[in-house]
CSV table of C-alpha atoms in Angstrom, one decimal:
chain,number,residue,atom,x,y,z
A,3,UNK,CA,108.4,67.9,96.2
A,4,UNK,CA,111.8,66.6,94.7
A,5,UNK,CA,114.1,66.0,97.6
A,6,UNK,CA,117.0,64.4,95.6
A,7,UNK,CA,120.2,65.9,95.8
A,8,UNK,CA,120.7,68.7,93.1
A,9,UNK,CA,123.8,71.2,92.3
A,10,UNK,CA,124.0,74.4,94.4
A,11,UNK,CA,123.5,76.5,91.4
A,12,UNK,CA,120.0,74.4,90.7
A,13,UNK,CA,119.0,74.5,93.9
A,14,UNK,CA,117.0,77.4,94.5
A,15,UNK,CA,115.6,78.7,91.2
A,16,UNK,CA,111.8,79.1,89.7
A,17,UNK,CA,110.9,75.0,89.0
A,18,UNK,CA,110.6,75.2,85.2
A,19,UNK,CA,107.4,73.3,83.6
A,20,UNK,CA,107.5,69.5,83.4
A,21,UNK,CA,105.2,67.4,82.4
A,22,UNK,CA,105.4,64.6,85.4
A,23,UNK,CA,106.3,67.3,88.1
A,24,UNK,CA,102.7,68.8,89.7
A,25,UNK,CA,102.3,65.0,90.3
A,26,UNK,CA,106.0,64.2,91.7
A,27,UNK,CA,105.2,67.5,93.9
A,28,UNK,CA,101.2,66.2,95.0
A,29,UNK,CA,103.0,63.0,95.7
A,30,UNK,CA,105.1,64.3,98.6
A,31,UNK,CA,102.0,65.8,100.2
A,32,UNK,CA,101.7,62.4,102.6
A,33,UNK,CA,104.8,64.3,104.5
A,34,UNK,CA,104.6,67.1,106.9
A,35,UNK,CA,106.7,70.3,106.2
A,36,UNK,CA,109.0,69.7,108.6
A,37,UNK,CA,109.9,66.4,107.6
A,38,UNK,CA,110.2,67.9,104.2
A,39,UNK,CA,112.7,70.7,105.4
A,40,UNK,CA,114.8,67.9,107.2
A,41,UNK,CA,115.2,66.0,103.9
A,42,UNK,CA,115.8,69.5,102.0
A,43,UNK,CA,118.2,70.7,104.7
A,44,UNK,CA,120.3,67.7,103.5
A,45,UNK,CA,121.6,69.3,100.4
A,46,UNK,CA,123.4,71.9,101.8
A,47,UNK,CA,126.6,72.3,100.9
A,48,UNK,CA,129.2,74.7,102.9
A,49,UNK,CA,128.3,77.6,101.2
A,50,UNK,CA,124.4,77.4,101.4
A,51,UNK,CA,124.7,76.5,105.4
A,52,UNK,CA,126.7,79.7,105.7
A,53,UNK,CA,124.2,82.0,103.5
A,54,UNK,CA,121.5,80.1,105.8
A,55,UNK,CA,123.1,80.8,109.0
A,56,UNK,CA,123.8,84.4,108.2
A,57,UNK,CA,120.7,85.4,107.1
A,58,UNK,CA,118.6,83.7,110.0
A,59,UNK,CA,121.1,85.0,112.8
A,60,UNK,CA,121.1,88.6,110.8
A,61,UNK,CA,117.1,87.9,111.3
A,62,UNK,CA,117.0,86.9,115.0
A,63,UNK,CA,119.6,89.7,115.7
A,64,UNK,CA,117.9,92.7,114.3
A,65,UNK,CA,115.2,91.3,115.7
A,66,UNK,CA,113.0,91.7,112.7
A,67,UNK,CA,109.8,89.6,113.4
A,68,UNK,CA,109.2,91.6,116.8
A,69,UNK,CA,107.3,94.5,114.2
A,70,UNK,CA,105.1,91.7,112.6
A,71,UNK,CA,101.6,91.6,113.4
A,72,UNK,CA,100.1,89.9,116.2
A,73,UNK,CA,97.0,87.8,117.5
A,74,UNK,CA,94.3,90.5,118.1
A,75,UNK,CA,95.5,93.0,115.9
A,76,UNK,CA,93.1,94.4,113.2
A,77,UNK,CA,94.6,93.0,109.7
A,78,UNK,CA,94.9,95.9,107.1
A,79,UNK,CA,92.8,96.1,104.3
A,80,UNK,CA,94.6,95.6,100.4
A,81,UNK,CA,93.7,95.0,97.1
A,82,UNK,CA,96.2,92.9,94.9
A,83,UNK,CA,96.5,91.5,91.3
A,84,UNK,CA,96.2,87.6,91.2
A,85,UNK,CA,98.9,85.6,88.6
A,86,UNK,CA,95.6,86.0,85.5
A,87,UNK,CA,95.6,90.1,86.8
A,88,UNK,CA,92.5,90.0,88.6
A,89,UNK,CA,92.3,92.4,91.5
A,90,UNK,CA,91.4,91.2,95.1
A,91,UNK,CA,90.4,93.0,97.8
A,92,UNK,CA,90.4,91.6,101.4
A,93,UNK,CA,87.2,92.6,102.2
A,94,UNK,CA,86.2,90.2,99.3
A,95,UNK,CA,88.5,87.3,100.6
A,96,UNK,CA,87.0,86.8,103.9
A,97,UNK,CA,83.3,88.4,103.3
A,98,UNK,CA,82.0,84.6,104.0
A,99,UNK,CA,84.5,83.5,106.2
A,100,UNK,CA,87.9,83.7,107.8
A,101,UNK,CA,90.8,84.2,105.5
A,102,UNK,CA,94.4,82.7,105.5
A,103,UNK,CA,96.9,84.6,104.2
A,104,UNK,CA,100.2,83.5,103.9
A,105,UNK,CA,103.6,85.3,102.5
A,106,UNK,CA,106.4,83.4,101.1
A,107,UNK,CA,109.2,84.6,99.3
A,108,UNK,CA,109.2,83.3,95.9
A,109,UNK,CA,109.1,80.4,93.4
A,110,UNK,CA,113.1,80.2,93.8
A,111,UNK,CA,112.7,79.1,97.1
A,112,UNK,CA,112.4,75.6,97.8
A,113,UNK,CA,111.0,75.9,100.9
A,114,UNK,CA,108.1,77.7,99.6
A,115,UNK,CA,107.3,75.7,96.7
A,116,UNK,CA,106.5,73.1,99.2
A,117,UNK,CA,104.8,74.9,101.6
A,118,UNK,CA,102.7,75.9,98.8
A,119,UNK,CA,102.1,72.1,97.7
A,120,UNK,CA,101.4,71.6,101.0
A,121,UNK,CA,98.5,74.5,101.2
A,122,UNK,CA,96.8,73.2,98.4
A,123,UNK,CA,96.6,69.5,99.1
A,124,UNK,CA,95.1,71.0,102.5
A,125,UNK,CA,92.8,73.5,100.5
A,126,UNK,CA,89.9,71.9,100.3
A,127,UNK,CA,89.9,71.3,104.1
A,128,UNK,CA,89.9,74.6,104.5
A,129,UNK,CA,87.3,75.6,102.3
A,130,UNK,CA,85.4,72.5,104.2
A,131,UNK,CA,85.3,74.8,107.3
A,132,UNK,CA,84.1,78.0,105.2
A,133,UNK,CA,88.0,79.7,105.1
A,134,UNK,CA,89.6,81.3,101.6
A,135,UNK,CA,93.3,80.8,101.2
A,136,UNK,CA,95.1,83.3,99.6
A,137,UNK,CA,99.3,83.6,99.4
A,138,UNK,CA,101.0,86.3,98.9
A,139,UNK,CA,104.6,87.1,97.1
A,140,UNK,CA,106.6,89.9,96.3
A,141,UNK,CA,107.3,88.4,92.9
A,142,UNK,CA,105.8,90.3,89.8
A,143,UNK,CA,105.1,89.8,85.9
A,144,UNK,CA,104.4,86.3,84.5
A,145,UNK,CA,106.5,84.8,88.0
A,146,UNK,CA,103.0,84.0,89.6
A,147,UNK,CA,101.6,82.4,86.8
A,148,UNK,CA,104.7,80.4,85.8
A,149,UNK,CA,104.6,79.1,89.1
A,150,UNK,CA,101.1,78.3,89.6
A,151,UNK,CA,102.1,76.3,86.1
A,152,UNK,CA,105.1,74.7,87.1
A,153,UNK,CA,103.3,73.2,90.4
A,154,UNK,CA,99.6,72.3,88.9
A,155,UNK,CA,98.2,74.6,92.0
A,156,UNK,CA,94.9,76.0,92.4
A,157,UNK,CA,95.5,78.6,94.6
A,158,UNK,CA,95.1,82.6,94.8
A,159,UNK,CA,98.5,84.0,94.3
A,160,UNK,CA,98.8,87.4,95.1
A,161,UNK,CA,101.3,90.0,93.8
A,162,UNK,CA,102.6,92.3,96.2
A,163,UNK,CA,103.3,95.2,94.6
A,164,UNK,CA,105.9,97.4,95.4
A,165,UNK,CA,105.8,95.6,99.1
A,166,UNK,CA,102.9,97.7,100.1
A,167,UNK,CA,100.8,94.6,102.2
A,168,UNK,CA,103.7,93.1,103.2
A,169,UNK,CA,105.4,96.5,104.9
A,170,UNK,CA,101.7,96.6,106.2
A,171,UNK,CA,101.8,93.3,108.4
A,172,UNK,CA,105.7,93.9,109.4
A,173,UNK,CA,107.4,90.7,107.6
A,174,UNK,CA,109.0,92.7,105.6
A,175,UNK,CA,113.4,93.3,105.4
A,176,UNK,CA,115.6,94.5,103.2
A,177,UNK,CA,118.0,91.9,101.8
A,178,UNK,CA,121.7,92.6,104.1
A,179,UNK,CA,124.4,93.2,101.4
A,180,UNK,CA,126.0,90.3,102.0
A,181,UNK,CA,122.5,88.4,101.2
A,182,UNK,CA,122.5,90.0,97.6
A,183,UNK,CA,125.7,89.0,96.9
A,184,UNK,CA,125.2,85.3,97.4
A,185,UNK,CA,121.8,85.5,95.9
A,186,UNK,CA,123.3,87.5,93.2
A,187,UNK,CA,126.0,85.0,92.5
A,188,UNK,CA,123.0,82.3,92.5
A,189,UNK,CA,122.1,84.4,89.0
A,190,UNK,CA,118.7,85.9,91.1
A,191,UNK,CA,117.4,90.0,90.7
A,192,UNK,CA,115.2,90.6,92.7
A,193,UNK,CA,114.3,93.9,92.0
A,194,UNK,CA,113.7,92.5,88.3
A,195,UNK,CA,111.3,89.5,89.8
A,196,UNK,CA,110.0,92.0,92.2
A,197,UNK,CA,109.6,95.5,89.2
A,198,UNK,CA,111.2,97.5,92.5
A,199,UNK,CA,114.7,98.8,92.9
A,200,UNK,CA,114.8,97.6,96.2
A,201,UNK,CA,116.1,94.3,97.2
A,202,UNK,CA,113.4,93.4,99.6
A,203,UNK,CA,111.7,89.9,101.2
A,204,UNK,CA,109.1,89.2,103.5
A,205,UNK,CA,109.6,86.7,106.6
A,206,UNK,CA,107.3,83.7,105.4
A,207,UNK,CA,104.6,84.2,108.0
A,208,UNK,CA,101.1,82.2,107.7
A,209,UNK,CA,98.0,84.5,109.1
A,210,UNK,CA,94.1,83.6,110.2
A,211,UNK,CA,91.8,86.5,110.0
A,212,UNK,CA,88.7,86.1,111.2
A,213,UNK,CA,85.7,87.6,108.8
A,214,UNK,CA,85.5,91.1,110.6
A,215,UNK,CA,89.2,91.5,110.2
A,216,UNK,CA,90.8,90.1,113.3
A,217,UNK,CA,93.9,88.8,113.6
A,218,UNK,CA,92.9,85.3,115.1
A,219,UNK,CA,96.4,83.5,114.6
A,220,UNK,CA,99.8,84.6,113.7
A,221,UNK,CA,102.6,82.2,112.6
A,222,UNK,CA,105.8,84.3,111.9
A,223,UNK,CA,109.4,82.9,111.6
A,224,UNK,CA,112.9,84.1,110.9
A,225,UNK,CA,114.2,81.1,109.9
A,226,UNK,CA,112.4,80.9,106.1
A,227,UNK,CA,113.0,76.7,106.0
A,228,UNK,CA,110.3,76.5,108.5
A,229,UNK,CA,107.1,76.7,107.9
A,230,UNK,CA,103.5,76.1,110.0
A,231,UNK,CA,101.8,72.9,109.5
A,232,UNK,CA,98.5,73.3,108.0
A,233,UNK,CA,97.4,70.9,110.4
A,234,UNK,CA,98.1,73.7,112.7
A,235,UNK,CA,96.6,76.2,110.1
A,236,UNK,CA,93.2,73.8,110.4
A,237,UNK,CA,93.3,73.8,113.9
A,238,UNK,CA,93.3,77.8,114.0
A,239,UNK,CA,90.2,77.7,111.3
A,240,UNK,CA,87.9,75.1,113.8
A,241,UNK,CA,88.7,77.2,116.8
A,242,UNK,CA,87.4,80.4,114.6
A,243,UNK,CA,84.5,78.1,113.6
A,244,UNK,CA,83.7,77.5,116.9
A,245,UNK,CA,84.0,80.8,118.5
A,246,UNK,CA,81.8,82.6,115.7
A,247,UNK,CA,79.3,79.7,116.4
A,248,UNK,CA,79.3,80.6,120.2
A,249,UNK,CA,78.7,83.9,119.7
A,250,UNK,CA,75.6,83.3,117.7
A,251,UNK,CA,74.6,81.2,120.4
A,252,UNK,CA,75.1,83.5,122.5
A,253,UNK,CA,73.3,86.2,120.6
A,254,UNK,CA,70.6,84.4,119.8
A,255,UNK,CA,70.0,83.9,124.0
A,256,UNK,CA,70.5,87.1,124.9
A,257,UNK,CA,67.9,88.8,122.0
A,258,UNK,CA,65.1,86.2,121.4
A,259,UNK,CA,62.5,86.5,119.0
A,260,UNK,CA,64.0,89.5,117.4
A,261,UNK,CA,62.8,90.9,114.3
A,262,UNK,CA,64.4,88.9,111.5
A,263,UNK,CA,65.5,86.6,113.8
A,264,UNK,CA,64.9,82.7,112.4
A,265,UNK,CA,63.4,79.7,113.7
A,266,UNK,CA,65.5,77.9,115.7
């Protein structure tokens, strides 16, 4: 992920295709998020700190991430277009294992383009403990595959379409007035990158559902620059591992020799 200084009108767009940049972007994957949002968080200028600040108090004060889903909640069942148009269905997405599902708002974002480089260079980790890792983003059209392009990734991106998943899980807000003008004066529609109307964003939030559809961790935050680790995201997948492991044990104890049961 380029942290250089760039102009405020440059700064948060869709990272156009380049020839060197999935590897200038893999590159950075040696640094944790939050050491990446420190070093983003440095080209600020007035006017982004005050959009920033805005927007996260508006967040905190309407208290938007209180109707998100939680830890032991059943996660609802959807069926979304990847960037090539294939349809997939949830049930299909964790049928052999838990399933992380994470929101972010768009290529645009900075924030998210490296939380996304950051998903992938952990991806095969997670597929190491049996998990599928899916994102999901509000933007539409050729958006998702432009951005799978721009960033060389290898990952399930999900259209949400017309917000229906993400109204679902509660991360979901509509963008304050004041919000659409600075993004506006940025050169951004969203109801163009998102085929809606309405002017709508999800709080990035990072889920682990657990292969009967279980809620088994829930990272939501208000303040979209920070991200979970997926350190933290692999520590959530060994602890499902282990508990779905324990169970079987303890199955296995309490019914032995069952019909259909195998050789221990």
């Amino acid at each position: 992920m380029s942290t250089s200084r760039t102009p405020t009108d440059s700064r948060f767009q869709l990272i156009e295709p380049q020839l060197d940049e999935p590897q200038q972007m893999l590159d950075q994957t040696d640094k944790t998020l939050a050491r990446i949002r420190t070093e983003l968080l440095t080209t600020f200028n007035a006017a982004d700190w005050k959009s920033y600040n805005h927007l996260v108090r508006w967040l905190r004060d309407t208290d938007v991430a209180s109707h998100a889903l939680k830890v032991g909640d059943d996660a609802p069942d959807f069926l979304l277009p990847d960037a090539d148009g294939r349809l997939h269905s949830s049930e299909q997405l964790r049928s052999n294992g838990p399933l992380v599902l994470s929101f972010f708002r768009g290529g645009w974002c900075p924030f998210c383009t490296a939380e996304l480089c950051a998903l992938q260079a952990a991806k095969d980790e997670f597929e190491s403990v049996g998990a599928t890792l899916a994102v999901v983003t509000p933007e539409t059209r050729d958006f998702p595959r432009q951005l799978k392009r721009s960033l060389g990734l290898d990952l399930k991106v999900l259209s949400d379409v017309d917000y229906g998943v993400a109204i679902s899980y509660g991360v979901l807000f509509r963008v304050p007035d004041e919000m659409k003008e600075h993004y506006s004066a940025l050169g951004f529609d969203f109801g163009a990158r998102h085929g809606s109307p309405e002017w709508m964003l999800p709080i990035p939030a990072t889920y682990v559902i657990d292969a009967e559809g279980r809620i088994r961790s829930a990272f939501v935050e208000p303040d979209f620059t920070i991200r979970e680790e997926p350190s933290q995201i692999l520590a959530s997948l060994r602890q499902v591992a282990s508990t779905s492991l324990a169970r079987e044990a303890e199955g296995g104890k309490r019914h032995p020799g069952r019909c259909g049961d195998d050789p221990v």
